[in-house]
Structures are given as C-alpha cells and as structure tokens.
GROMACS .gro file of C-alpha atoms in nm:
model
  512
    1MET     CA    1   7.418   3.795   5.227
    2ASN     CA    2   7.153   4.007   5.399
    3GLN     CA    3   7.283   3.900   5.739
    4PHE     CA    4   7.635   4.000   5.634
    5LEU     CA    5   7.516   4.347   5.528
    6GLU     CA    6   7.322   4.388   5.852
    7ARG     CA    7   7.633   4.296   6.054
    8CYS     CA    8   7.835   4.552   5.856
    9LYS     CA    9   7.591   4.828   5.939
   10ASN     CA   10   7.572   4.729   6.304
   11ALA     CA   11   7.951   4.712   6.328
   12LEU     CA   12   7.980   5.069   6.201
   13GLU     CA   13   7.724   5.193   6.450
   14ASN     CA   14   7.885   5.009   6.742
   15GLU     CA   15   8.249   5.001   6.635
   16HIS     CA   16   8.543   5.027   6.873
   17ASP     CA   17   8.784   5.315   6.822
   18ASP     CA   18   9.070   5.080   6.736
   19ALA     CA   19   8.879   4.865   6.482
   20ARG     CA   20   9.000   4.887   6.123
   21VAL     CA   21   8.756   4.948   5.839
   22HIS     CA   22   8.825   4.802   5.493
   23VAL     CA   23   8.592   4.967   5.243
   24VAL     CA   24   8.516   4.817   4.903
   25LEU     CA   25   8.429   5.126   4.701
   26GLY     CA   26   8.244   5.129   4.371
   27ASN     CA   27   8.253   5.417   4.123
   28GLU     CA   28   8.056   5.740   4.138
   29ALA     CA   29   7.820   5.636   3.858
   30CYS     CA   30   7.696   5.361   4.092
   31ASP     CA   31   7.550   5.137   3.823
   32LEU     CA   32   7.455   4.773   3.881
   33ASP     CA   33   7.803   4.646   3.792
   34SER     CA   34   7.964   4.877   4.048
   35VAL     CA   35   7.711   4.797   4.323
   36VAL     CA   36   7.720   4.417   4.286
   37SER     CA   37   8.100   4.418   4.253
   38ALA     CA   38   8.131   4.607   4.582
   39ILE     CA   39   7.878   4.394   4.771
   40THR     CA   40   8.002   4.053   4.652
   41LEU     CA   41   8.373   4.131   4.693
   42ALA     CA   42   8.322   4.268   5.045
   43TYR     CA   43   8.126   3.952   5.129
   44PHE     CA   44   8.407   3.736   4.987
   45LEU     CA   45   8.677   3.927   5.181
   46ALA     CA   46   8.480   3.902   5.506
   47LYS     CA   47   8.447   3.526   5.456
   48THR     CA   48   8.810   3.460   5.366
   49SER     CA   49   9.019   3.725   5.544
   50SER     CA   50   9.233   3.639   5.845
   51GLU     CA   51   9.204   3.995   5.979
   52LYS     CA   52   8.972   3.940   6.273
   53ARG     CA   53   8.952   4.304   6.388
   54THR     CA   54   8.872   4.442   6.044
   55VAL     CA   55   8.520   4.525   5.927
   56PHE     CA   56   8.466   4.485   5.551
   57ILE     CA   57   8.213   4.736   5.419
   58PRO     CA   58   8.070   4.755   5.065
   59LEU     CA   59   8.014   5.127   5.009
   60LEU     CA   60   7.775   5.261   4.746
   61ASN     CA   61   7.937   5.577   4.613
   62ILE     CA   62   7.623   5.796   4.607
   63HIS     CA   63   7.401   5.956   4.869
   64ARG     CA   64   7.113   5.745   4.993
   65SER     CA   65   6.866   5.996   4.845
   66GLU     CA   66   6.998   5.909   4.497
   67PHE     CA   67   6.937   5.536   4.534
   68PRO     CA   68   6.569   5.526   4.424
   69LEU     CA   69   6.676   5.665   4.084
   70ARG     CA   70   6.866   5.341   4.012
   71THR     CA   71   6.545   5.149   3.944
   72GLU     CA   72   6.713   4.841   3.795
   73ILE     CA   73   6.936   4.816   4.103
   74THR     CA   74   6.654   4.855   4.355
   75PHE     CA   75   6.456   4.593   4.159
   76PHE     CA   76   6.743   4.343   4.135
   77LEU     CA   77   6.849   4.369   4.499
   78LYS     CA   78   6.490   4.333   4.615
   79GLN     CA   79   6.454   4.024   4.394
   80ASN     CA   80   6.753   3.879   4.575
   81SER     CA   81   6.622   3.958   4.926
   82ILE     CA   82   6.873   4.237   4.990
   83LEU     CA   83   6.721   4.518   5.195
   84ALA     CA   84   6.810   4.876   5.107
   85GLU     CA   85   6.810   4.964   5.477
   86ASN     CA   86   7.117   4.742   5.527
   87LEU     CA   87   7.323   4.912   5.257
   88VAL     CA   88   7.583   5.179   5.337
   89PHE     CA   89   7.600   5.495   5.126
   90ARG     CA   90   7.870   5.757   5.081
   91ASP     CA   91   7.696   6.018   5.297
   92GLU     CA   92   7.673   5.767   5.584
   93LEU     CA   93   8.043   5.680   5.619
   94HIS     CA   94   8.310   5.947   5.664
   95LEU     CA   95   8.611   5.806   5.480
   96HIS     CA   96   8.835   6.106   5.546
   97ALA     CA   97   8.776   6.088   5.921
   98LEU     CA   98   8.862   5.717   5.922
   99HIS     CA   99   9.172   5.792   5.717
  100ASN     CA  100   9.283   6.065   5.955
  101ALA     CA  101   9.240   5.819   6.243
  102GLY     CA  102   9.462   5.564   6.065
  103ARG     CA  103   9.185   5.305   6.050
  104LEU     CA  104   9.097   5.296   5.680
  105SER     CA  105   9.198   5.071   5.391
  106LEU     CA  106   9.037   5.069   5.046
  107THR     CA  107   8.967   4.837   4.758
  108LEU     CA  108   8.845   5.005   4.439
  109VAL     CA  109   8.611   4.815   4.209
  110ASP     CA  110   8.482   4.923   3.867
  111HIS     CA  111   8.727   5.218   3.865
  112ASN     CA  112   9.099   5.245   3.925
  113VAL     CA  113   9.169   5.604   4.027
  114LEU     CA  114   9.015   5.821   4.294
  115PRO     CA  115   8.871   6.165   4.207
  116SER     CA  116   9.067   6.470   4.321
  117THR     CA  117   8.830   6.517   4.615
  118ASP     CA  118   8.950   6.181   4.751
  119ALA     CA  119   9.313   6.202   4.638
  120VAL     CA  120   9.433   6.210   4.999
  121LEU     CA  121   9.303   5.852   5.036
  122GLU     CA  122   9.538   5.714   4.769
  123ASP     CA  123   9.792   5.596   5.026
  124VAL     CA  124   9.544   5.344   5.172
  125VAL     CA  125   9.431   5.185   4.842
  126ALA     CA  126   9.529   4.821   4.890
  127GLU     CA  127   9.367   4.663   4.585
  128VAL     CA  128   9.207   4.758   4.253
  129ILE     CA  129   8.981   4.543   4.035
  130ASP     CA  130   8.861   4.710   3.717
  131HIS     CA  131   8.765   4.636   3.356
  132ARG     CA  132   8.864   4.962   3.192
  133PRO     CA  133   9.202   5.102   3.081
  134LEU     CA  134   9.441   5.139   3.373
  135GLU     CA  135   9.509   5.501   3.471
  136ARG     CA  136   9.708   5.449   3.789
  137LYS     CA  137  10.073   5.366   3.838
  138LYS     CA  138  10.156   5.020   3.965
  139THR     CA  139  10.304   5.011   4.315
  140ALA     CA  140  10.418   4.736   4.548
  141SER     CA  141  10.156   4.835   4.807
  142CYS     CA  142   9.855   4.797   4.575
  143GLN     CA  143   9.744   4.474   4.410
  144ILE     CA  144   9.591   4.547   4.068
  145THR     CA  145   9.362   4.332   3.855
  146SER     CA  146   9.287   4.512   3.529
  147GLU     CA  147   9.141   4.344   3.223
  148LEU     CA  148   8.924   4.481   2.940
  149VAL     CA  149   8.624   4.256   2.983
  150GLY     CA  150   8.257   4.349   2.948
  151SER     CA  151   8.178   4.358   3.320
  152CYS     CA  152   8.382   4.417   3.633
  153THR     CA  153   8.164   4.152   3.799
  154THR     CA  154   8.325   3.899   3.565
  155LEU     CA  155   8.661   3.964   3.734
  156ILE     CA  156   8.505   3.944   4.081
  157THR     CA  157   8.345   3.610   3.993
  158GLU     CA  158   8.673   3.478   3.856
  159LYS     CA  159   8.853   3.577   4.178
  160ILE     CA  160   8.594   3.396   4.392
  161MET     CA  161   8.604   3.084   4.173
  162GLN     CA  162   8.984   3.072   4.186
  163GLU     CA  163   9.038   3.145   4.555
  164ASP     CA  164   8.738   3.000   4.740
  165PRO     CA  165   8.460   2.863   4.516
  166GLU     CA  166   8.286   2.697   4.811
  167ILE     CA  167   8.139   3.027   4.932
  168LEU     CA  168   7.931   3.046   4.613
  169ASP     CA  169   7.565   2.981   4.682
  170ILE     CA  170   7.258   3.038   4.467
  171GLN     CA  171   7.201   3.393   4.597
  172LEU     CA  172   7.559   3.501   4.530
  173ALA     CA  173   7.559   3.327   4.192
  174THR     CA  174   7.232   3.498   4.095
  175LEU     CA  175   7.375   3.842   4.177
  176LEU     CA  176   7.691   3.778   3.978
  177HIS     CA  177   7.523   3.606   3.684
  178GLY     CA  178   7.247   3.866   3.635
  179THR     CA  179   7.486   4.159   3.652
  180ILE     CA  180   7.719   4.017   3.387
  181VAL     CA  181   7.425   3.937   3.157
  182LEU     CA  182   7.293   4.294   3.184
  183ASP     CA  183   7.632   4.461   3.151
  184CYS     CA  184   7.722   4.252   2.846
  185ILE     CA  185   7.394   4.331   2.667
  186ASN     CA  186   7.248   3.980   2.701
  187MET     CA  187   7.586   3.833   2.597
  188ALA     CA  188   7.513   3.933   2.236
  189PRO     CA  189   7.834   3.954   2.027
  190GLU     CA  190   7.673   4.201   1.786
  191ALA     CA  191   7.645   4.454   2.070
  192GLY     CA  192   8.024   4.472   2.083
  193LYS     CA  193   8.049   4.451   2.463
  194VAL     CA  194   8.094   4.085   2.561
  195THR     CA  195   8.436   3.913   2.566
  196GLN     CA  196   8.526   3.545   2.573
  197LYS     CA  197   8.602   3.562   2.946
  198ASP     CA  198   8.255   3.706   3.020
  199THR     CA  199   8.097   3.421   2.825
  200ASP     CA  200   8.313   3.157   2.996
  201ILE     CA  201   8.235   3.285   3.346
  202VAL     CA  202   7.860   3.300   3.280
  203SER     CA  203   7.868   2.948   3.137
  204ARG     CA  204   8.053   2.817   3.445
  205LEU     CA  205   7.795   2.975   3.677
  206GLU     CA  206   7.511   2.822   3.472
  207ALA     CA  207   7.678   2.478   3.477
  208ARG     CA  208   7.716   2.484   3.854
  209PHE     CA  209   7.373   2.636   3.923
  210PRO     CA  210   7.132   2.507   3.655
  211GLU     CA  211   6.841   2.667   3.844
  212LEU     CA  212   6.959   3.014   3.736
  213GLN     CA  213   6.704   3.196   3.521
  214PRO     CA  214   6.757   3.201   3.144
  215ARG     CA  215   6.970   3.490   3.026
  216HIS     CA  216   6.700   3.651   2.813
  217SER     CA  217   6.453   3.647   3.105
  218ILE     CA  218   6.702   3.818   3.337
  219PHE     CA  219   6.797   4.074   3.075
  220GLU     CA  220   6.439   4.164   2.984
  221ALA     CA  221   6.341   4.198   3.351
  222LEU     CA  222   6.634   4.426   3.431
  223GLN     CA  223   6.582   4.636   3.118
  224SER     CA  224   6.214   4.676   3.205
  225ALA     CA  225   6.311   4.780   3.556
  226LYS     CA  226   6.555   5.038   3.419
  227PHE     CA  227   6.276   5.200   3.219
  228ASP     CA  228   6.018   5.174   3.497
  229VAL     CA  229   5.974   5.521   3.643
  230SER     CA  230   5.619   5.467   3.765
  231GLY     CA  231   5.721   5.502   4.129
  232LEU     CA  232   5.929   5.818   4.083
  233THR     CA  233   5.836   6.179   4.139
  234THR     CA  234   5.878   6.428   3.855
  235GLU     CA  235   6.205   6.550   4.006
  236GLN     CA  236   6.337   6.195   4.035
  237MET     CA  237   6.238   6.120   3.675
  238LEU     CA  238   6.432   6.426   3.558
  239ARG     CA  239   6.736   6.348   3.774
  240LYS     CA  240   6.750   5.978   3.684
  241ASP     CA  241   6.943   6.033   3.361
  242LEU     CA  242   7.038   6.400   3.336
  243LYS     CA  243   7.316   6.603   3.176
  244SER     CA  244   7.368   6.975   3.227
  245LEU     CA  245   7.541   7.229   3.003
  246SER     CA  246   7.584   7.604   3.005
  247GLY     CA  247   7.689   7.880   2.771
  248GLY     CA  248   7.636   8.254   2.757
  249ASP     CA  249   7.327   8.340   2.961
  250ILE     CA  250   7.187   7.986   2.956
  251SER     CA  251   7.212   7.699   3.202
  252LEU     CA  252   7.045   7.399   3.042
  253ALA     CA  253   6.945   7.050   3.157
  254ILE     CA  254   6.867   6.765   2.920
  255SER     CA  255   6.699   6.457   3.070
  256ALA     CA  256   6.620   6.117   2.924
  257VAL     CA  257   6.270   6.028   3.046
  258TYR     CA  258   6.148   5.672   3.003
  259VAL     CA  259   5.776   5.720   2.939
  260LYS     CA  260   5.564   5.833   2.646
  261LEU     CA  261   5.540   6.209   2.613
  262GLU     CA  262   5.162   6.190   2.637
  263VAL     CA  263   5.190   6.022   2.977
  264PHE     CA  264   5.460   6.264   3.093
  265LEU     CA  265   5.255   6.572   2.999
  266LYS     CA  266   4.954   6.439   3.192
  267ARG     CA  267   5.141   6.426   3.524
  268PRO     CA  268   4.961   6.644   3.782
  269ALA     CA  269   5.112   6.992   3.821
  270LEU     CA  270   5.387   6.904   3.573
  271GLN     CA  271   5.477   7.261   3.472
  272LYS     CA  272   5.489   7.374   3.835
  273GLU     CA  273   5.710   7.080   3.935
  274ILE     CA  274   5.949   7.129   3.642
  275GLY     CA  275   5.967   7.500   3.725
  276GLU     CA  276   6.052   7.424   4.087
  277PHE     CA  277   6.315   7.172   3.974
  278CYS     CA  278   6.481   7.425   3.743
  279GLN     CA  279   6.475   7.696   4.006
  280LYS     CA  280   6.622   7.462   4.268
  281HIS     CA  281   6.912   7.357   4.045
  282GLY     CA  282   6.971   7.687   3.864
  283TYR     CA  283   6.850   7.591   3.514
  284ASN     CA  284   6.665   7.839   3.296
  285ILE     CA  285   6.568   7.577   3.038
  286LEU     CA  286   6.507   7.202   3.042
  287ILE     CA  287   6.478   6.956   2.754
  288ALA     CA  288   6.308   6.624   2.828
  289MET     CA  289   6.377   6.355   2.568
  290THR     CA  290   6.120   6.081   2.619
  291ILE     CA  291   6.163   5.728   2.492
  292ALA     CA  292   5.914   5.440   2.483
  293PHE     CA  293   5.851   5.139   2.259
  294ASN     CA  294   5.567   5.044   2.028
  295GLU     CA  295   5.412   4.701   1.988
  296ASN     CA  296   5.698   4.597   1.758
  297ASN     CA  297   5.962   4.692   2.019
  298GLU     CA  298   6.072   4.989   1.808
  299PRO     CA  299   6.185   5.304   1.991
  300PHE     CA  300   5.944   5.595   1.997
  301ARG     CA  301   6.106   5.931   2.072
  302GLU     CA  302   5.955   6.268   2.160
  303ILE     CA  303   6.084   6.597   2.301
  304ALA     CA  304   5.948   6.852   2.548
  305VAL     CA  305   6.114   7.192   2.594
  306TYR     CA  306   6.041   7.391   2.909
  307SER     CA  307   6.143   7.743   3.004
  308ARG     CA  308   5.969   8.018   3.195
  309TYR     CA  309   6.148   8.258   2.958
  310THR     CA  310   5.965   8.275   2.626
  311ASP     CA  311   6.261   8.408   2.428
  312ILE     CA  312   6.496   8.130   2.542
  313ARG     CA  313   6.233   7.861   2.487
  314ASP     CA  314   6.156   7.986   2.134
  315CYS     CA  315   6.524   8.015   2.050
  316VAL     CA  316   6.606   7.657   2.156
  317CYS     CA  317   6.301   7.517   1.977
  318LYS     CA  318   6.390   7.700   1.654
  319TYR     CA  319   6.744   7.564   1.671
  320LEU     CA  320   6.622   7.206   1.719
  321GLU     CA  321   6.369   7.243   1.438
  322LYS     CA  322   6.636   7.369   1.195
  323ALA     CA  323   6.905   7.119   1.295
  324THR     CA  324   7.043   6.911   1.008
  325ASN     CA  325   7.324   6.710   1.169
  326PRO     CA  326   7.130   6.505   1.247
  327HIS     CA  327   6.791   6.610   1.115
  328LEU     CA  328   6.548   6.539   1.403
  329ARG     CA  329   6.233   6.560   1.185
  330LEU     CA  330   6.033   6.730   1.458
  331THR     CA  331   5.653   6.762   1.440
  332SER     CA  332   5.470   6.986   1.688
  333VAL     CA  333   5.250   6.811   1.944
  334GLN     CA  334   4.977   6.989   2.139
  335SER     CA  335   5.074   7.086   2.493
  336THR     CA  336   4.833   7.217   2.754
  337HIS     CA  337   5.122   7.376   2.944
  338PRO     CA  338   5.201   7.734   2.832
  339ALA     CA  339   5.573   7.708   2.917
  340ILE     CA  340   5.623   7.367   2.749
  341ARG     CA  341   5.665   7.309   2.376
  342ALA     CA  342   5.625   6.945   2.266
  343TYR     CA  343   5.738   6.752   1.957
  344HIS     CA  344   5.723   6.409   1.803
  345GLN     CA  345   6.073   6.310   1.683
  346GLY     CA  346   6.062   6.139   1.347
  347ASN     CA  347   6.429   6.042   1.354
  348THR     CA  348   6.422   5.764   1.614
  349GLN     CA  349   6.795   5.698   1.574
  350ALA     CA  350   6.880   6.042   1.715
  351SER     CA  351   6.938   5.957   2.081
  352ARG     CA  352   7.042   6.216   2.339
  353LYS     CA  353   7.405   6.138   2.256
  354LYS     CA  354   7.340   6.265   1.903
  355VAL     CA  355   7.128   6.563   2.010
  356LEU     CA  356   7.389   6.692   2.256
  357PRO     CA  357   7.620   6.830   1.983
  358ILE     CA  358   7.326   7.033   1.847
  359ILE     CA  359   7.268   7.181   2.193
  360LYS     CA  360   7.639   7.253   2.234
  361ASP     CA  361   7.645   7.438   1.901
  362PHE     CA  362   7.346   7.640   2.011
  363LEU     CA  363   7.516   7.732   2.338
  364LYS     CA  364   7.834   7.833   2.158
  365ASP     CA  365   7.634   8.065   1.934
  366ARG     CA  366   7.444   8.196   2.234
  367GLU     CA  367   7.766   8.253   2.423
  368ASN     CA  368   7.912   8.448   2.134
  369SER     CA  369   7.599   8.664   2.118
  370VAL     CA  370   7.604   8.772   2.485
  371THR     CA  371   7.823   9.048   2.626
  372PRO     CA  372   8.060   8.909   2.895
  373GLY     CA  373   7.922   8.991   3.238
  374VAL     CA  374   7.566   9.047   3.122
  375GLY     CA  375   7.437   8.720   3.273
  376GLN     CA  376   7.057   8.721   3.277
  377ALA     CA  377   7.018   9.072   3.142
  378GLY     CA  378   6.780   9.091   2.851
  379ILE     CA  379   6.588   8.775   2.945
  380SER     CA  380   6.220   8.847   2.992
  381GLU     CA  381   5.987   8.609   3.168
  382ASP     CA  382   5.717   8.495   2.925
  383SER     CA  383   5.765   8.802   2.708
  384GLY     CA  384   5.985   8.939   2.434
  385THR     CA  385   6.145   8.763   2.141
  386CYS     CA  386   6.470   8.588   2.074
  387GLU     CA  387   6.704   8.720   1.809
  388ASP     CA  388   6.761   8.457   1.539
  389LEU     CA  389   7.080   8.265   1.599
  390GLN     CA  390   7.236   8.151   1.273
  391LEU     CA  391   7.417   7.818   1.282
  392GLY     CA  392   7.779   7.910   1.341
  393GLY     CA  393   7.699   8.282   1.375
  394GLU     CA  394   7.912   8.513   1.587
  395GLU     CA  395   7.686   8.814   1.648
  396GLN     CA  396   7.798   9.018   1.952
  397LEU     CA  397   7.554   9.218   2.162
  398ILE     CA  398   7.777   9.521   2.215
  399SER     CA  399   7.671   9.881   2.172
  400SER     CA  400   7.812  10.090   1.888
  401GLU     CA  401   7.972  10.319   2.144
  402ASP     CA  402   8.150  10.025   2.308
  403ILE     CA  403   8.263   9.897   1.969
  404GLY     CA  404   8.412  10.236   1.895
  405VAL     CA  405   8.609  10.234   2.219
  406ILE     CA  406   8.731   9.879   2.163
  407SER     CA  407   8.827   9.950   1.802
  408GLU     CA  408   9.031  10.248   1.921
  409VAL     CA  409   9.215  10.030   2.170
  410GLU     CA  410   9.280   9.759   1.911
  411GLU     CA  411   9.415  10.018   1.665
  412ARG     CA  412   9.652  10.159   1.924
  413LEU     CA  413   9.774   9.815   2.018
  414ARG     CA  414   9.845   9.726   1.658
  415ASP     CA  415  10.039  10.052   1.619
  416VAL     CA  416  10.296   9.932   1.872
  417GLY     CA  417  10.313   9.578   1.735
  418GLU     CA  418  10.087   9.412   1.997
  419VAL     CA  419   9.839   9.154   1.872
  420THR     CA  420   9.544   9.064   2.090
  421ASP     CA  421   9.196   8.921   2.067
  422LEU     CA  422   8.970   9.111   2.302
  423PHE     CA  423   8.690   8.860   2.278
  424ASP     CA  424   8.844   8.515   2.292
  425VAL     CA  425   8.544   8.371   2.474
  426THR     CA  426   8.587   8.008   2.574
  427GLU     CA  427   8.316   7.749   2.627
  428VAL     CA  428   8.171   7.748   2.975
  429GLY     CA  429   8.081   7.433   3.160
  430PHE     CA  430   8.042   7.195   2.866
  431GLU     CA  431   8.024   6.836   2.977
  432GLU     CA  432   8.226   6.585   2.779
  433ASP     CA  433   8.001   6.346   2.591
  434VAL     CA  434   8.139   6.027   2.737
  435ASP     CA  435   7.988   5.703   2.610
  436GLN     CA  436   8.065   5.432   2.866
  437ARG     CA  437   7.951   5.149   2.647
  438GLU     CA  438   8.058   5.013   2.309
  439SER     CA  439   7.828   5.145   2.038
  440CYS     CA  440   7.581   4.897   1.897
  441THR     CA  441   7.571   4.780   1.537
  442ALA     CA  442   7.299   4.923   1.313
  443SER     CA  443   7.124   4.588   1.298
  444CYS     CA  444   7.045   4.590   1.669
  445ARG     CA  445   6.984   4.958   1.751
  446ASP     CA  446   6.610   4.935   1.698
  447GLN     CA  447   6.575   4.672   1.970
  448PRO     CA  448   6.495   4.786   2.325
  449GLU     CA  449   6.765   4.574   2.482
  450TYR     CA  450   7.026   4.782   2.301
  451VAL     CA  451   6.894   5.124   2.391
  452ALA     CA  452   7.112   5.115   2.700
  453ALA     CA  453   7.417   5.104   2.475
  454ASP     CA  454   7.284   5.391   2.263
  455GLU     CA  455   7.176   5.622   2.544
  456ASP     CA  456   7.425   5.802   2.763
  457PHE     CA  457   7.465   5.678   3.115
  458GLN     CA  458   7.471   5.923   3.405
  459LEU     CA  459   7.820   6.019   3.514
  460PRO     CA  460   7.920   6.211   3.816
  461PRO     CA  461   8.022   6.576   3.775
  462THR     CA  462   8.391   6.654   3.742
  463PRO     CA  463   8.512   6.690   4.103
  464MET     CA  464   8.675   7.009   4.223
  465ASN     CA  465   9.041   7.020   4.320
  466SER     CA  466   9.041   6.916   4.685
  467LEU     CA  467   9.310   7.173   4.764
  468VAL     CA  468   9.093   7.465   4.654
  469GLU     CA  469   8.807   7.590   4.866
  470GLY     CA  470   8.549   7.712   4.616
  471CYS     CA  471   8.603   7.871   4.278
  472PRO     CA  472   8.692   8.236   4.204
  473LEU     CA  473   8.399   8.252   3.961
  474ASP     CA  474   8.139   8.104   4.200
  475ASN     CA  475   7.976   8.448   4.228
  476GLY     CA  476   7.968   8.503   3.852
  477LEU     CA  477   8.190   8.681   3.605
  478PRO     CA  478   8.325   9.024   3.698
  479LYS     CA  479   8.135   9.317   3.556
  480LEU     CA  480   8.305   9.445   3.241
  481THR     CA  481   8.242   9.784   3.081
  482ALA     CA  482   8.383   9.975   2.788
  483GLU     CA  483   8.553  10.208   3.034
  484ALA     CA  484   8.719   9.914   3.206
  485PHE     CA  485   8.845   9.783   2.873
  486LEU     CA  486   8.979  10.126   2.781
  487GLU     CA  487   9.153  10.172   3.115
  488ARG     CA  488   9.310   9.825   3.107
  489PHE     CA  489   9.428   9.834   2.749
  490SER     CA  490   9.542  10.195   2.769
  491LYS     CA  491   9.781  10.075   3.038
  492ILE     CA  492   9.898   9.797   2.804
  493VAL     CA  493   9.949  10.051   2.526
  494VAL     CA  494  10.151  10.281   2.753
  495ASP     CA  495  10.365   9.991   2.874
  496ALA     CA  496  10.418   9.873   2.518
  497GLU     CA  497  10.508  10.225   2.400
  498ASN     CA  498  10.757  10.263   2.687
  499THR     CA  499  10.911   9.927   2.601
  500ALA     CA  500  10.937  10.022   2.235
  501ALA     CA  501  11.092  10.357   2.327
  502GLY     CA  502  11.343  10.187   2.556
  503LYS     CA  503  11.448   9.951   2.278
  504LYS     CA  504  11.492  10.246   2.042
  505VAL     CA  505  11.712  10.440   2.288
  506LYS     CA  506  11.920  10.129   2.353
  507SER     CA  507  11.965  10.078   1.980
  508GLU     CA  508  12.074  10.439   1.923
  509THR     CA  509  12.317  10.419   2.214
  510SER     CA  510  12.470  10.103   2.072
  511GLU     CA  511  12.516  10.262   1.729
  512SER     CA  512  12.686  10.568   1.877
   0.00000   0.00000   0.00000
C-alpha cells in the first residue's frame, strides 16, 4: 500500500502531458471513513484497471495543514505503516486545471454530489459510492452504488470481495475492518448506526483474517486517538472541532476541546494564543467546551468563555447561566486569565449540539438589539457593561429621533395603503446544526465510545457559488441612517401617492 501511494505521488510529479488522472475523491469533512474509502478504492482500481496510461490517485479533500487535526486518522494510518508524506491533499492537486486539459476523471466516495465550487467537474464523474441518501440524478455515464449502511467502507469492501478478493491482504483488511468498526460505533446495535450488511462484511473479514485485532481493542484505540490532543498547538486544538456563528455585532466560535478544563487553562500563554486565534479568524468571542472522562468512564464537561471585550463576555456568560432549555447547571471555576470566564457544567448530557440552540437564541436577541450598519460600534475593550438581553427580547438600539422619523414614514405609508416592515432583520451566518450520526440511546450516552455520536462532527463551510466572484456584503453592511430611511421611503410614498392618484383619475374617467 505504501509503495502504491509513493508511486502515485511520483507519477504526479513526473507525469506526461497526455497521461490521464483518475482521482478518487473523499468528502470535505475528511473523516476516517472518507480517507480509507479513497485510499483503498484507488488501490483496488490501480490493481484491476486495464487503463495502462491512467494514474489512480486517492485525494484527501482538505489542505495538508489540516491533516494533523484528524488525530484518529494520523494514528490509524501510522499504525498501518502509511506515511503522511505519500498522501495527496486537495491543495497539492489542481483538479480544475486537469479538467480543462481533458485529462481528469473522478470517482466520489462517501458523498454523491460535488459542492458548487466544483460543479464544473460534474461531467467527469464516472462513479459514485456512498452510504447516504442519493442527491444526484442517475445518468448512463456514471455508475452509482448507494446504500444506507453504517460505513461507506463497507461498500468498498463488498466491491473488492465481489470483483477481486485476491488483492486483499492483512494490511488492506486491517484498514477496512478498523474503519467500519469505528464508524459503526463498535458494531453496537444500541447505537443505532450499524446495519446487517456492516456486520456481515466485518464478520467475513474476521473469518478470512483471524489475526485481526478484537473489535473492542480497535475501537478503544481509535477513540483514544480521537481525543488525544497532546501533540496539538492551542490553535489546532481549537480548530479540530469548531463551529462558527454570527449575529448582530458578534462573530462567535464554539470549539469542542478534548482535555480537562484545568489542563487547558494551564497551557502556557493561553489567553494570548486564544486572542491571536480570534483576531486571525475574525471572532470577537470564543466558547471552549471541554470534555474528559472520570475513572468510571463518565463524561466530565466544562466551559471556558473568552473575549477581549468585557461587555460581550459578560453578556454571553449571563445568557448561558440563565439558560433553561437545557439547564446547563453552571458553577463558576477560578480562572487566572482576566479575559476568560470558566465554569463546571453540571448537566453532562448537554453536549455542544444541545448548547448551540442557546447560542443561536442569544445571537438572535443580540442581532435584534443592534442598529443595522453599526457593526462594532459600542463595543469597548475590557470596559463598559452589557445591556441585559431578555430571552426572546426585541429591544432596538435606535435613537428617539430616528424612531420619530421612522414612525412618520410608516404612518405615511399606511395612509396610502402600503404595508411594510422596516426592520425585518434576518439571521446572519447561522450554521445548520447537522448531526451526521444516528443519535445514541439514553442507555449508552454516558459511555465514552458513544460521545462521538453525541458530539457534532466538523463539516466544511457552505461553499460559495462558483459563478460569483466574492459577495456584495464582503465589506460589511451599507451604512444606514435615519435620513437615508426618510429619503428612500419618501420616494416610495410619492410613488404610491402618484399611483393612487392615477387610479382615481382613471376611475373618474371611466364613470364619466
């Protein structure tokens, strides 16, 4: 396997201009299932294909710099003697250039549609193998294997067993077997992920290769590796499992951090490093939700809230403290960092998935309480106070003079029969809370092996439309003033009055 990957990399570096490149592309989440599916299928195609002038490349759909964050993947590949230096990442292979040259063909694994940024590549998708609901139309030019099993690797293994089982060796079997066991939550039916086909395929691998490690040993090792962040920098720990949201004047990051809060707070220069991370990525507040396990393998959750702006930090903390759906049962913990508030979370069942709606409600209230176009105005660094935000409140920070102008405009509009809502403010930048895994039953949620099913997994950001260069709002919202409102809506009033007058004249003419 390692020799195959090395040949792939060398072929790309020394390729002839007329050589075709068949890329096996995993999804943008780039989890273990996606990575192993891409590697093993590309290996299988290279071994069995009759296309002699085609290079088969497994492509990891992230930048190389992101790879260390996938700690369970780096661990598992290293255990199977696969060197990271022989892997090919998205920023190292220019798919669009190959497509333009007429040399590219694609197989998609662990997803079945391309994002809009890659939509132009659709015409060279030759095969799809996926284990989620099919979103693409079936065509004669694309072979599709789609089945709702627990792991895409199950379908890859089935294909190999059916078409050329002789290429299976212990290394390939170990990659396939371990990935299915992890993805199907140790093959436990109560986790709601495994199907009969997953179980059958794993059993067939174990029957043929009895030297494979026991399932529970593989699962525990991979789960431990997932939570092992000892070799990561603070920035990498925060990026490993991060979601970002925004609303009003706030851009917020919420990270799942897999260490005890006490250990996290003792990291050298922690506040400085978090501050640099937030400044680099444009966040003005960050919530770190830490998770660890006690001696009885029960989850232990804590929360740290960082912001250089005292008013925003206090406001978020007050909202979390008062939350009732769910009640987090927060208890203050001493922090030596002035810009970080820390809490022990008594409700250990409240994962990030359950805390996100609380944050979204806060951002909605915050958005409703900020004048459009104000942006960062009114935020003081380590000074000032935050106005209390009531749950579901709709306070608007608009001067009495502005309200008078707006009321006048609304009154005039109503006089001519126009109905409008001047402040129909929509949510900005909220990420959909997508849970990629089946939720676990209550009986197994307190076990560490099921935390993966309870926590959210990192998803790529929604891609931009590939036909649009940038966004009209990239430079922020336009500046809005009371005068601008008056000028705009006065024009609407005049137009409406003229229209009404025209209808009246027409009516009188008709009657005469």
